[in-house]
PDB file of C-alpha atoms in Angstrom:
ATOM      1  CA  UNK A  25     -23.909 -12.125   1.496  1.00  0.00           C
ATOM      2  CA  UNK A  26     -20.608 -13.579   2.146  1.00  0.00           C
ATOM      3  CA  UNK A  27     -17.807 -13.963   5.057  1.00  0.00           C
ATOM      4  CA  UNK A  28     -14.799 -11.552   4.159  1.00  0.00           C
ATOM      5  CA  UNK A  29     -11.747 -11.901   6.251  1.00  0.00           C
ATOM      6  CA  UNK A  30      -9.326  -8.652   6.498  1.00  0.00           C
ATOM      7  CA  UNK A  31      -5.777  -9.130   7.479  1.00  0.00           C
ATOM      8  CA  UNK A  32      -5.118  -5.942   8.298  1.00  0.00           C
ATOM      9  CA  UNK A  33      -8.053  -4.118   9.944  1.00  0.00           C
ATOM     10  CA  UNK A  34      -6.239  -1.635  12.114  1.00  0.00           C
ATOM     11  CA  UNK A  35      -4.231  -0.066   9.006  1.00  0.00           C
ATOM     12  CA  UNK A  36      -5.750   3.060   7.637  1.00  0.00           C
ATOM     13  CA  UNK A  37      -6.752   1.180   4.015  1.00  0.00           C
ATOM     14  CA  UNK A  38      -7.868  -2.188   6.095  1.00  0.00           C
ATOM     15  CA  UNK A  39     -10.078  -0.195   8.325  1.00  0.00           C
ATOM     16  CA  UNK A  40     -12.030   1.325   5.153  1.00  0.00           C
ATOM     17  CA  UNK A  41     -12.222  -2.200   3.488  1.00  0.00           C
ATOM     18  CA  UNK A  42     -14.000  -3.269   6.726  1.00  0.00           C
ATOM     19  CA  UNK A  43     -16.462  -0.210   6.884  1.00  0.00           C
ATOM     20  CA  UNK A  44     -17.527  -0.720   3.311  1.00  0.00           C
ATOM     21  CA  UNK A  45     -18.375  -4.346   2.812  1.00  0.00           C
ATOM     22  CA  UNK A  46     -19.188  -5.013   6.750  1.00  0.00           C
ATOM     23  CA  UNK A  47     -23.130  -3.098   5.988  1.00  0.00           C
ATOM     24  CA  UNK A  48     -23.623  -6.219   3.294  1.00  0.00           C
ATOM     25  CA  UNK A  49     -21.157  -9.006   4.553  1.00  0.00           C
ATOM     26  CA  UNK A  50     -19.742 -10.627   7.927  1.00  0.00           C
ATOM     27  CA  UNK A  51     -16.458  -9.031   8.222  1.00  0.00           C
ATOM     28  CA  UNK A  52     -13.678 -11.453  10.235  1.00  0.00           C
ATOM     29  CA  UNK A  53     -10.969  -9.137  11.445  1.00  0.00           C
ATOM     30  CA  UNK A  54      -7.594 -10.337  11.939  1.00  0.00           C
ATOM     31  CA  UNK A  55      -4.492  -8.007  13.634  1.00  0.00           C
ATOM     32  CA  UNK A  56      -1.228 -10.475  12.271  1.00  0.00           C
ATOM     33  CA  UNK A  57       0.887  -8.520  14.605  1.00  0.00           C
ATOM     34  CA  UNK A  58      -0.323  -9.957  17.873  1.00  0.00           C
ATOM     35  CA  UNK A  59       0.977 -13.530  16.607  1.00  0.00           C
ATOM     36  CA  UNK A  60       3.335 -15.386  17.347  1.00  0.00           C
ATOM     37  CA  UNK A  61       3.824 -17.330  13.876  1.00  0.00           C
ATOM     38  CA  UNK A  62       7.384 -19.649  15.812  1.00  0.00           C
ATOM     39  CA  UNK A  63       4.264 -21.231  18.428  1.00  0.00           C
ATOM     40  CA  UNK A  64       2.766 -23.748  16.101  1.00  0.00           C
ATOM     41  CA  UNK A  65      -0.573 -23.780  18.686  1.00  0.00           C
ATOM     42  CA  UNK A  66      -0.868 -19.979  18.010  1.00  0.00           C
ATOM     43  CA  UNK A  67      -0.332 -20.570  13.980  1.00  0.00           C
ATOM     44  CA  UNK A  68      -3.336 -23.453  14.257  1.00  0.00           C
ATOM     45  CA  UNK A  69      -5.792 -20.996  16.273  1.00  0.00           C
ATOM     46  CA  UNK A  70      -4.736 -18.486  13.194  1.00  0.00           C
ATOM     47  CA  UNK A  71      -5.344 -20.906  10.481  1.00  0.00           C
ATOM     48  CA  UNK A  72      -8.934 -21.932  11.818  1.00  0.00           C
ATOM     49  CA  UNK A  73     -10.271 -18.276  11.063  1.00  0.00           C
ATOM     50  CA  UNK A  74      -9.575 -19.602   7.501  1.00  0.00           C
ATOM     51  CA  UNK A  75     -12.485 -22.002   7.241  1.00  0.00           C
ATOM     52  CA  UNK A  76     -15.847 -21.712   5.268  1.00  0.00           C
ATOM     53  CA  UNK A  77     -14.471 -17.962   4.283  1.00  0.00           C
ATOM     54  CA  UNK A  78     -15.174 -16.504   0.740  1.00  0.00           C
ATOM     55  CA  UNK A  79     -12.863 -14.063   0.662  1.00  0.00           C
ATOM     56  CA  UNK A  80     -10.017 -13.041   1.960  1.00  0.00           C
ATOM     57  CA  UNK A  81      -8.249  -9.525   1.363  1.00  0.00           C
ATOM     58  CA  UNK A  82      -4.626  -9.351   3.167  1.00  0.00           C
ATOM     59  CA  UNK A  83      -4.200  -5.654   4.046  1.00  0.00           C
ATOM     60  CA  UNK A  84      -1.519  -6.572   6.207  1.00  0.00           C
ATOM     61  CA  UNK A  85       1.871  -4.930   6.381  1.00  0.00           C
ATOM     62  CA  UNK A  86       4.921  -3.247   7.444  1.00  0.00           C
ATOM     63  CA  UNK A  87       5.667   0.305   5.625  1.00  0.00           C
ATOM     64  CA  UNK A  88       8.953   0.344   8.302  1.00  0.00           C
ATOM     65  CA  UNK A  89       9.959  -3.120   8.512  1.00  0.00           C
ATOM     66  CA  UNK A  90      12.535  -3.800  11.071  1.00  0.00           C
ATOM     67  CA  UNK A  91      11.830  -6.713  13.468  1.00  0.00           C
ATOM     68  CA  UNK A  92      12.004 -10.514  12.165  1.00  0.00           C
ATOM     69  CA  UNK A  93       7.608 -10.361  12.501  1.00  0.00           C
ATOM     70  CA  UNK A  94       7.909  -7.443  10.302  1.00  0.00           C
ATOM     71  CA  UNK A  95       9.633  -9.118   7.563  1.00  0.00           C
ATOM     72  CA  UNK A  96       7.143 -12.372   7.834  1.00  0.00           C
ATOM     73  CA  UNK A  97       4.158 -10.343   7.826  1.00  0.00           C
ATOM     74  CA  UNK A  98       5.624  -8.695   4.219  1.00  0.00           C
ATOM     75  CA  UNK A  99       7.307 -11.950   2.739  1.00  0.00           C
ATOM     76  CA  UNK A 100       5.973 -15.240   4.131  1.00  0.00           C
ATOM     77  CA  UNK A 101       2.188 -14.526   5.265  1.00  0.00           C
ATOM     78  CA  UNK A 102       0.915 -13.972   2.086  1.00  0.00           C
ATOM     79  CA  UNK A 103       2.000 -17.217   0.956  1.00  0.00           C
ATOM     80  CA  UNK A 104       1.672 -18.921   4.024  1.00  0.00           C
ATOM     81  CA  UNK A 105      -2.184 -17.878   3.417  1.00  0.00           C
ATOM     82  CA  UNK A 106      -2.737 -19.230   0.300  1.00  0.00           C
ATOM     83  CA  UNK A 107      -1.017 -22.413   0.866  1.00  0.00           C
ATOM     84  CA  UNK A 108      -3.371 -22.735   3.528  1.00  0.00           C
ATOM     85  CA  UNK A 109      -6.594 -21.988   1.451  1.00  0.00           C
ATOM     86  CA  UNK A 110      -5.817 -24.105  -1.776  1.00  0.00           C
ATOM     87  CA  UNK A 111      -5.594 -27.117   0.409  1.00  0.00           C
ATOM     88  CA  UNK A 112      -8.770 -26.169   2.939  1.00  0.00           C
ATOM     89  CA  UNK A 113     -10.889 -23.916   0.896  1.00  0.00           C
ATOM     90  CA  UNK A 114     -10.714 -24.348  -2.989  1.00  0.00           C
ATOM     91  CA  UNK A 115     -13.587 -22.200  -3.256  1.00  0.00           C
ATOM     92  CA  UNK A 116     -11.989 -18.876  -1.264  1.00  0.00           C
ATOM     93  CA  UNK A 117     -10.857 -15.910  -2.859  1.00  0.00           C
ATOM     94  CA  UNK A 118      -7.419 -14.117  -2.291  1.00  0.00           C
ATOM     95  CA  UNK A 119      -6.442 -11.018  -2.803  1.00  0.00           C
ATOM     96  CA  UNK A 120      -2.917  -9.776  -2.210  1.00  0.00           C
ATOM     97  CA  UNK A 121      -2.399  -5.979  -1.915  1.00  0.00           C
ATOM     98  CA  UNK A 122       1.258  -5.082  -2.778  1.00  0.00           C
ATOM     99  CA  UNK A 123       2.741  -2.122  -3.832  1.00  0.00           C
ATOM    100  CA  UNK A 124       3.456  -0.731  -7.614  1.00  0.00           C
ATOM    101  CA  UNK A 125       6.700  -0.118  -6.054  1.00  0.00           C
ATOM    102  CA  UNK A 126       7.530  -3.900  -6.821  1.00  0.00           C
ATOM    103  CA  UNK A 127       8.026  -2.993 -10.723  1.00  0.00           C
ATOM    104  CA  UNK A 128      10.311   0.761 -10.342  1.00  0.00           C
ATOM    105  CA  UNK A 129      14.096  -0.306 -10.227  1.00  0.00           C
ATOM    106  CA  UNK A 130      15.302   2.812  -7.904  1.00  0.00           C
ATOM    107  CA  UNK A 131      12.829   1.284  -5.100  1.00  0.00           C
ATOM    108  CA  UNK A 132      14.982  -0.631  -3.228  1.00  0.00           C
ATOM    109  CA  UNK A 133      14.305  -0.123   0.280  1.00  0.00           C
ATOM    110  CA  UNK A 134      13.189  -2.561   2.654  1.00  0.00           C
ATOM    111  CA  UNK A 135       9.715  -2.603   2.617  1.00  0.00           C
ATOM    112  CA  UNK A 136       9.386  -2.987  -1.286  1.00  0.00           C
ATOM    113  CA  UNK A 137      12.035  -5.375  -1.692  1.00  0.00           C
ATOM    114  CA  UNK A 138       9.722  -7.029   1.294  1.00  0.00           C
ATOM    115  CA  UNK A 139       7.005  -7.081  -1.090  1.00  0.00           C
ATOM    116  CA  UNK A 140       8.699  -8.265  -3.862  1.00  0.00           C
ATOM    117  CA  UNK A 141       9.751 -11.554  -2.534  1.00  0.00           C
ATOM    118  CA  UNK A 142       6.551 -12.067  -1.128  1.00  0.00           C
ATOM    119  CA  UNK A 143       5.493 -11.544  -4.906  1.00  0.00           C
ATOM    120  CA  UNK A 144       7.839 -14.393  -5.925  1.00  0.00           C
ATOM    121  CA  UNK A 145       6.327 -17.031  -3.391  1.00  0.00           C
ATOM    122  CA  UNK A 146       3.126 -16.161  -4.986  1.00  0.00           C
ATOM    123  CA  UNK A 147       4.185 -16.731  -8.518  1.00  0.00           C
ATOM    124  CA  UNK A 148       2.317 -19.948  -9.113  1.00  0.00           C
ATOM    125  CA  UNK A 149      -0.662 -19.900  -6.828  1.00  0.00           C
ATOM    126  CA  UNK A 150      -4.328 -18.562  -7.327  1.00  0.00           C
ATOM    127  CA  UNK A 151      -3.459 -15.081  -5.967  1.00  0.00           C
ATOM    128  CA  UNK A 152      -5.184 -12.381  -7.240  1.00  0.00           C
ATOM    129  CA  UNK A 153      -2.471  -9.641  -6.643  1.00  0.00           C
ATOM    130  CA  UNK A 154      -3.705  -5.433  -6.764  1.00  0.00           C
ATOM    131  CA  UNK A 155      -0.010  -3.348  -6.995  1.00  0.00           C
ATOM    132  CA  UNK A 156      -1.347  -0.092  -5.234  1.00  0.00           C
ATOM    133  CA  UNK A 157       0.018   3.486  -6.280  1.00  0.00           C
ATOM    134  CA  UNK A 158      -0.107   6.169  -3.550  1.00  0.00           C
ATOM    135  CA  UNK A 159      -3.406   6.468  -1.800  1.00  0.00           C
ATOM    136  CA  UNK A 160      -5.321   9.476  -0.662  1.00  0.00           C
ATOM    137  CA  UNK A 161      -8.358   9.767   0.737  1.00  0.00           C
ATOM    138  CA  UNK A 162     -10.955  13.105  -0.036  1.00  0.00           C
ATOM    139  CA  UNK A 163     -13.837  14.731   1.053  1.00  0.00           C
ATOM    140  CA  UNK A 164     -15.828  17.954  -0.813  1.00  0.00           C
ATOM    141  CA  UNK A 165     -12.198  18.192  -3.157  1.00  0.00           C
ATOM    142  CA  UNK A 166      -9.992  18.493  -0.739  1.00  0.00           C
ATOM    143  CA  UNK A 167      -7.135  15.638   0.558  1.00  0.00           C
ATOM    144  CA  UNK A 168      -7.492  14.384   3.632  1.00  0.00           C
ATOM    145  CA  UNK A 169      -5.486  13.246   6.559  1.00  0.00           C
ATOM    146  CA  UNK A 170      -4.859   9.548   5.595  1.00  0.00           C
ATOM    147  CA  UNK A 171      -2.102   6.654   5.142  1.00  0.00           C
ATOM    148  CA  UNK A 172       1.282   8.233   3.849  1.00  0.00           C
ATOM    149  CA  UNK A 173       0.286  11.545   3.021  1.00  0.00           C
ATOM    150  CA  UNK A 174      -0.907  11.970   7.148  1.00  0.00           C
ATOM    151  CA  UNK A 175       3.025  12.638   7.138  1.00  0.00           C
ATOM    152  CA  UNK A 176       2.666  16.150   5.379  1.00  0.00           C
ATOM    153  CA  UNK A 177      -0.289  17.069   7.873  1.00  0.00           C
ATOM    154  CA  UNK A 178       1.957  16.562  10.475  1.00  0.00           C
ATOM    155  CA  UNK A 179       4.773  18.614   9.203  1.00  0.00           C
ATOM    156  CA  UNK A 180       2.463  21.040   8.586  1.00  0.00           C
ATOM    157  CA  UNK A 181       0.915  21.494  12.133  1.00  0.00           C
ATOM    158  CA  UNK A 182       4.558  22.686  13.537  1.00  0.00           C
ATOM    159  CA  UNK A 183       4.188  26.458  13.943  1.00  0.00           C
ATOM    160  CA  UNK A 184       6.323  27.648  11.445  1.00  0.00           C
ATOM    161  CA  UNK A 185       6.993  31.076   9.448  1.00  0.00           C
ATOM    162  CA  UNK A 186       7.330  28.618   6.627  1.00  0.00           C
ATOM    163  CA  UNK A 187       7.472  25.043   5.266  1.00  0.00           C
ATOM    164  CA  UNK A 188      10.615  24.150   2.944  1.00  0.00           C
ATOM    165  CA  UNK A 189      10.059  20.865   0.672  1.00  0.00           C
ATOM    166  CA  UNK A 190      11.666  18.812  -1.833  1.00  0.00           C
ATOM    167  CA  UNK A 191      11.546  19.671  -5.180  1.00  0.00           C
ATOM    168  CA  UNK A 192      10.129  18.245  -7.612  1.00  0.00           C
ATOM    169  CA  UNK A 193      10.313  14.266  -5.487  1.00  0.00           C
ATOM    170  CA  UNK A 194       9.144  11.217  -6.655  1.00  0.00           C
ATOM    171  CA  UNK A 195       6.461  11.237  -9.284  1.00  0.00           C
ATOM    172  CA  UNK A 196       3.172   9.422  -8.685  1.00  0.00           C
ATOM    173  CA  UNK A 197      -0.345   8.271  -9.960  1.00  0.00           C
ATOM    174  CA  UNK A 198      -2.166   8.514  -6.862  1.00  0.00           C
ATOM    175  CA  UNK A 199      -5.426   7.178  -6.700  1.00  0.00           C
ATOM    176  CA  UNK A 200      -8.153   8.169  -4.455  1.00  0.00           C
ATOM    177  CA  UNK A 201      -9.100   5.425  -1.958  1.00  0.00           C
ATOM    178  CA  UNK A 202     -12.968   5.405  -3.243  1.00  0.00           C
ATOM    179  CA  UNK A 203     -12.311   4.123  -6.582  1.00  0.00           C
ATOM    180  CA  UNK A 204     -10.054   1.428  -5.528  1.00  0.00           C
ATOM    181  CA  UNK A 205     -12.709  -0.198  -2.968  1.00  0.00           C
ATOM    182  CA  UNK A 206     -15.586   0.573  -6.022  1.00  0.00           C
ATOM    183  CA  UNK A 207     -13.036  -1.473  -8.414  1.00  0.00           C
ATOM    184  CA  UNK A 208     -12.409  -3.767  -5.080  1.00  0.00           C
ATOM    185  CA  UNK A 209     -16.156  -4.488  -4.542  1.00  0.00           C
ATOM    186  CA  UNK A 210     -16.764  -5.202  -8.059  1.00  0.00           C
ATOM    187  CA  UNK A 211     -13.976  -7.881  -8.624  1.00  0.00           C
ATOM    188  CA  UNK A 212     -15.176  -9.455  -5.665  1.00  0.00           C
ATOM    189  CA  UNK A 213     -19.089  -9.599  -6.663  1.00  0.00           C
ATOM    190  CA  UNK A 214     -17.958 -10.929 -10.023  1.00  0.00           C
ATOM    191  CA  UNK A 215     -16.244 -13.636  -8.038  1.00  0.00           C
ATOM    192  CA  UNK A 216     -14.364 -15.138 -10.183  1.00  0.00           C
ATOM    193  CA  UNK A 217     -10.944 -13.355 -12.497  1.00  0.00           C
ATOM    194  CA  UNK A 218      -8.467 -14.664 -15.158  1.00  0.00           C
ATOM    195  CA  UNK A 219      -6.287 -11.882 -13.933  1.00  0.00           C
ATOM    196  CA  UNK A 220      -4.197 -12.427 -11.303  1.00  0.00           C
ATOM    197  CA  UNK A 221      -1.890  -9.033 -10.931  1.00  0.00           C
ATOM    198  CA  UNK A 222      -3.528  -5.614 -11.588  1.00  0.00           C
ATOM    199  CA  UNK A 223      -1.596  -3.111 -11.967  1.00  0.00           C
ATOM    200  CA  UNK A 224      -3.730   0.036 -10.475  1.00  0.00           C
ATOM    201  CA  UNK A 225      -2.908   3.538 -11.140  1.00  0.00           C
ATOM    202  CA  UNK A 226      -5.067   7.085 -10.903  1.00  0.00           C
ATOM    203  CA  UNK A 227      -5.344   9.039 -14.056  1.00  0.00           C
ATOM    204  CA  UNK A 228      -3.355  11.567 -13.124  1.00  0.00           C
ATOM    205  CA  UNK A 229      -0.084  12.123 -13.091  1.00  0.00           C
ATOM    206  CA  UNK A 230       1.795  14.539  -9.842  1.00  0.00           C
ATOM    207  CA  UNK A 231       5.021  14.698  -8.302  1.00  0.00           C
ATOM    208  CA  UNK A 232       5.646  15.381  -4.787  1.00  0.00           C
ATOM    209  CA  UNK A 233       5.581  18.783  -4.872  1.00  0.00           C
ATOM    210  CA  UNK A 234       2.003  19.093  -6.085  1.00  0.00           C
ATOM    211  CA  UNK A 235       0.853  17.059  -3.940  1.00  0.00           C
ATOM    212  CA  UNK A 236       2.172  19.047  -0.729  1.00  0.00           C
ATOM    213  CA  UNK A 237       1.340  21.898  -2.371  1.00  0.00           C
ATOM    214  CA  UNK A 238      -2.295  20.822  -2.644  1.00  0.00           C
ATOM    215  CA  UNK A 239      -2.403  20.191   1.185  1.00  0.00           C
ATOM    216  CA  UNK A 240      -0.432  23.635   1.894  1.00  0.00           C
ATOM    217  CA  UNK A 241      -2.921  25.168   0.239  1.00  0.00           C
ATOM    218  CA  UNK A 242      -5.377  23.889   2.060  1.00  0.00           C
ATOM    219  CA  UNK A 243      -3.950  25.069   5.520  1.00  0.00           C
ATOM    220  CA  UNK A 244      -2.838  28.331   4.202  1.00  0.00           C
ATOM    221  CA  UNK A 245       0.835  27.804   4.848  1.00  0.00           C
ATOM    222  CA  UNK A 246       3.815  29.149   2.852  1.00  0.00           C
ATOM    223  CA  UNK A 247       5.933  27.219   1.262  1.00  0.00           C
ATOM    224  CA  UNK A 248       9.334  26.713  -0.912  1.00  0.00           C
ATOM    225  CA  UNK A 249      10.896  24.610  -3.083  1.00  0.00           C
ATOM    226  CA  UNK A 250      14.253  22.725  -1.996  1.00  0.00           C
ATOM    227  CA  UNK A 251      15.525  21.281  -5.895  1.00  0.00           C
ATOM    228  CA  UNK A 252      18.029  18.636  -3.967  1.00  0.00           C
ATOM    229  CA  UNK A 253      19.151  17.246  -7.312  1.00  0.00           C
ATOM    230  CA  UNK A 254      20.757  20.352  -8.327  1.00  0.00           C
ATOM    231  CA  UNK A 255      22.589  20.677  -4.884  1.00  0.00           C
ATOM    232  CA  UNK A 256      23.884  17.204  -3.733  1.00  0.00           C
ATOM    233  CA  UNK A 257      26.629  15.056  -5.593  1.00  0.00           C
ATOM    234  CA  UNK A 258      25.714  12.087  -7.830  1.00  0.00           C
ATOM    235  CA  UNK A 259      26.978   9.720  -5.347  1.00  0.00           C
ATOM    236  CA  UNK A 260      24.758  10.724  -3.033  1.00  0.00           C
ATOM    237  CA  UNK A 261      22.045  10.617  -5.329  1.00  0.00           C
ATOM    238  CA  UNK A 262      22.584   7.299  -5.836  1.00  0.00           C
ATOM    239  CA  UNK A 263      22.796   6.058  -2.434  1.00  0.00           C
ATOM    240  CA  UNK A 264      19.876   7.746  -1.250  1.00  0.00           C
ATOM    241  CA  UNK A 265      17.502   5.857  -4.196  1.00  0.00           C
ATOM    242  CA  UNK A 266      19.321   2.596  -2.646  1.00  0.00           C
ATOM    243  CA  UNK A 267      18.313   3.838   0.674  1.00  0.00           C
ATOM    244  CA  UNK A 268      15.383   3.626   3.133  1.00  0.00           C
ATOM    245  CA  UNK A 269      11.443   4.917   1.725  1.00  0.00           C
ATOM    246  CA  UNK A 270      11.927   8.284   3.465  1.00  0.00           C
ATOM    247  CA  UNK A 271      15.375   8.895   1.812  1.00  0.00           C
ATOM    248  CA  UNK A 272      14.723   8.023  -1.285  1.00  0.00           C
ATOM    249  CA  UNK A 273      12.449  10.852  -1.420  1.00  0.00           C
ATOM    250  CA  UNK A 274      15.193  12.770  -1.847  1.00  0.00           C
ATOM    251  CA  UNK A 275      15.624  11.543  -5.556  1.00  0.00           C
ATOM    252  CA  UNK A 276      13.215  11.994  -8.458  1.00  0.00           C
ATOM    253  CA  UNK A 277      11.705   8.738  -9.119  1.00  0.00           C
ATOM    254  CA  UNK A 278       9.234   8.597 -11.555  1.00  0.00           C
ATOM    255  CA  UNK A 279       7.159   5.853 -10.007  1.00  0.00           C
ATOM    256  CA  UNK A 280       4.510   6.088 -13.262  1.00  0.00           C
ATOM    257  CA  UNK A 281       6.980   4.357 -15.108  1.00  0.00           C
ATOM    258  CA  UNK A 282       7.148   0.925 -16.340  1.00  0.00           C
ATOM    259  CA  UNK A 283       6.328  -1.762 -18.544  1.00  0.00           C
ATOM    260  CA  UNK A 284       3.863  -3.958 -17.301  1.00  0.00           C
ATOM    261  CA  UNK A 285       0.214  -2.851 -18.487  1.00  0.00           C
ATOM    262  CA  UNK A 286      -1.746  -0.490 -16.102  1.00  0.00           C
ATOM    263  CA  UNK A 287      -5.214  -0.615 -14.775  1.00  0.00           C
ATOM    264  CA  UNK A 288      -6.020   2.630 -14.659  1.00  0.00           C
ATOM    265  CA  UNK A 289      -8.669   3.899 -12.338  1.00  0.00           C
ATOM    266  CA  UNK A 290     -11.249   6.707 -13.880  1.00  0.00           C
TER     267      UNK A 290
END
């Protein structure tokens, strides 16, 4: 039994952290975005949840960020967190959740550069950091309406003859939301980790395409293939990958790619 505090809560991966571990542990719930981190008497009340916790998992975040909370949320709590427990609570653990956006060069918009600085204020604390691939969520083999890919089952309620998509988009190792709270729960029964930055991927490899595809399927809605790359000038390309998250779908990055060792997820 231990007290688990979620940054987070309301976000579609938050609220499953809370429903898995909240049969076994106390669960302290904690929405960032009704705080006002300038009033230093708000900041205290926010720090107190802190005390005599065991762990602490920050599922907070901006996918969109725009306003100057947005940005602190992304870059500054994290660290402002762990500050706070290595002085008051040696004993807590902290995990991070970023992005494995933080490690692809093309991803430059605002919310993974967001998560790469708050990466770099991390550098030499006790952070345990998990870099997250896409996430989907399933039930008796088929994908469910969850997190990003809820964007697709929108698109795909309009009544429409048919349903034109990007071909073949970004690449991806999604990973299905089960195994990363299974791989969650066990790093935090274990306790204690030399590791401080997993790098988590699925086993599979699928672009865009397949993925919508999948969910098309599903619904029993026609599709077709839009291959932007062969229809759009280089420059464009290129300022679209520079662009915001929704734009650069528009270019083929392979977000399976890098060098850092993964952690893959059977």
């Amino acid at each position: 039994y231990m007290k688990i505090l979620v940054t987070g809560y309301n976000g579609s991966l938050g609220k499953l952290v809370c429903s898995k571990f909240s049969n076994d542990h106390e669960i302290i719930k904690i929405n960032c975005r009704n705080i006002n981190f300038d009033n230093n008497i708000e900041i205290k009340n926010f720090l107190k949840n802190f005390l005599n916790i065991d762990v602490v998992i920050n599922c907070a975040a901006s996918l969109r960020p725009k306003s100057r909370n947005d940005f602190f949320i992304n870059e500054e709590l994290p660290k402002f967190i762990s500050d706070y427990l290595e002085l008051n609570n040696q004993k807590c653990i902290f995990f991070h959740l970023s992005t494995i956006n933080v490690l692809i060069s093309l991803r430059n918009d605002n919310y993974t550069k967001s998560k790469r600085k708050a990466e770099e204020k991390l550098k030499n604390s006790k952070t345990i950091i998990l870099r997250l691939p896409l996430i989907f969520k399933e039930k008796n083999d088929r994908i469910e309406n969850f997190g990003n890919l809820s964007l697709f089952f929108k698109y795909l309620n309009f009544p429409l003859p048919f349903y034109p998509m990007i071909y073949p988009g970004h690449c991806y190792e999604p990973l299905n939301i089960k195994k990363f709270i299974a791989f969650l729960d066990q790093l935090i029964v274990n306790k204690k980790n030399d590791k401080l930055i997993f790098n988590i991927s699925g086993n599979k490899k699928k672009n865009l395409w397949e993925i919508f595809k999948e969910i098309a399927d599903q619904k029993n809605k026609k599709i077709f293939k839009i291959n932007v790359s062969k229809c759009m000038p280089t420059f464009l390309l290129k300022y679209f990958a520079e662009s915001n998250s929704f734009l650069q779908q528009l270019v083929n990055i392979d977000n399976s790619k890098f060098e850092e060792k993964k952690h893959i997820l059977e």
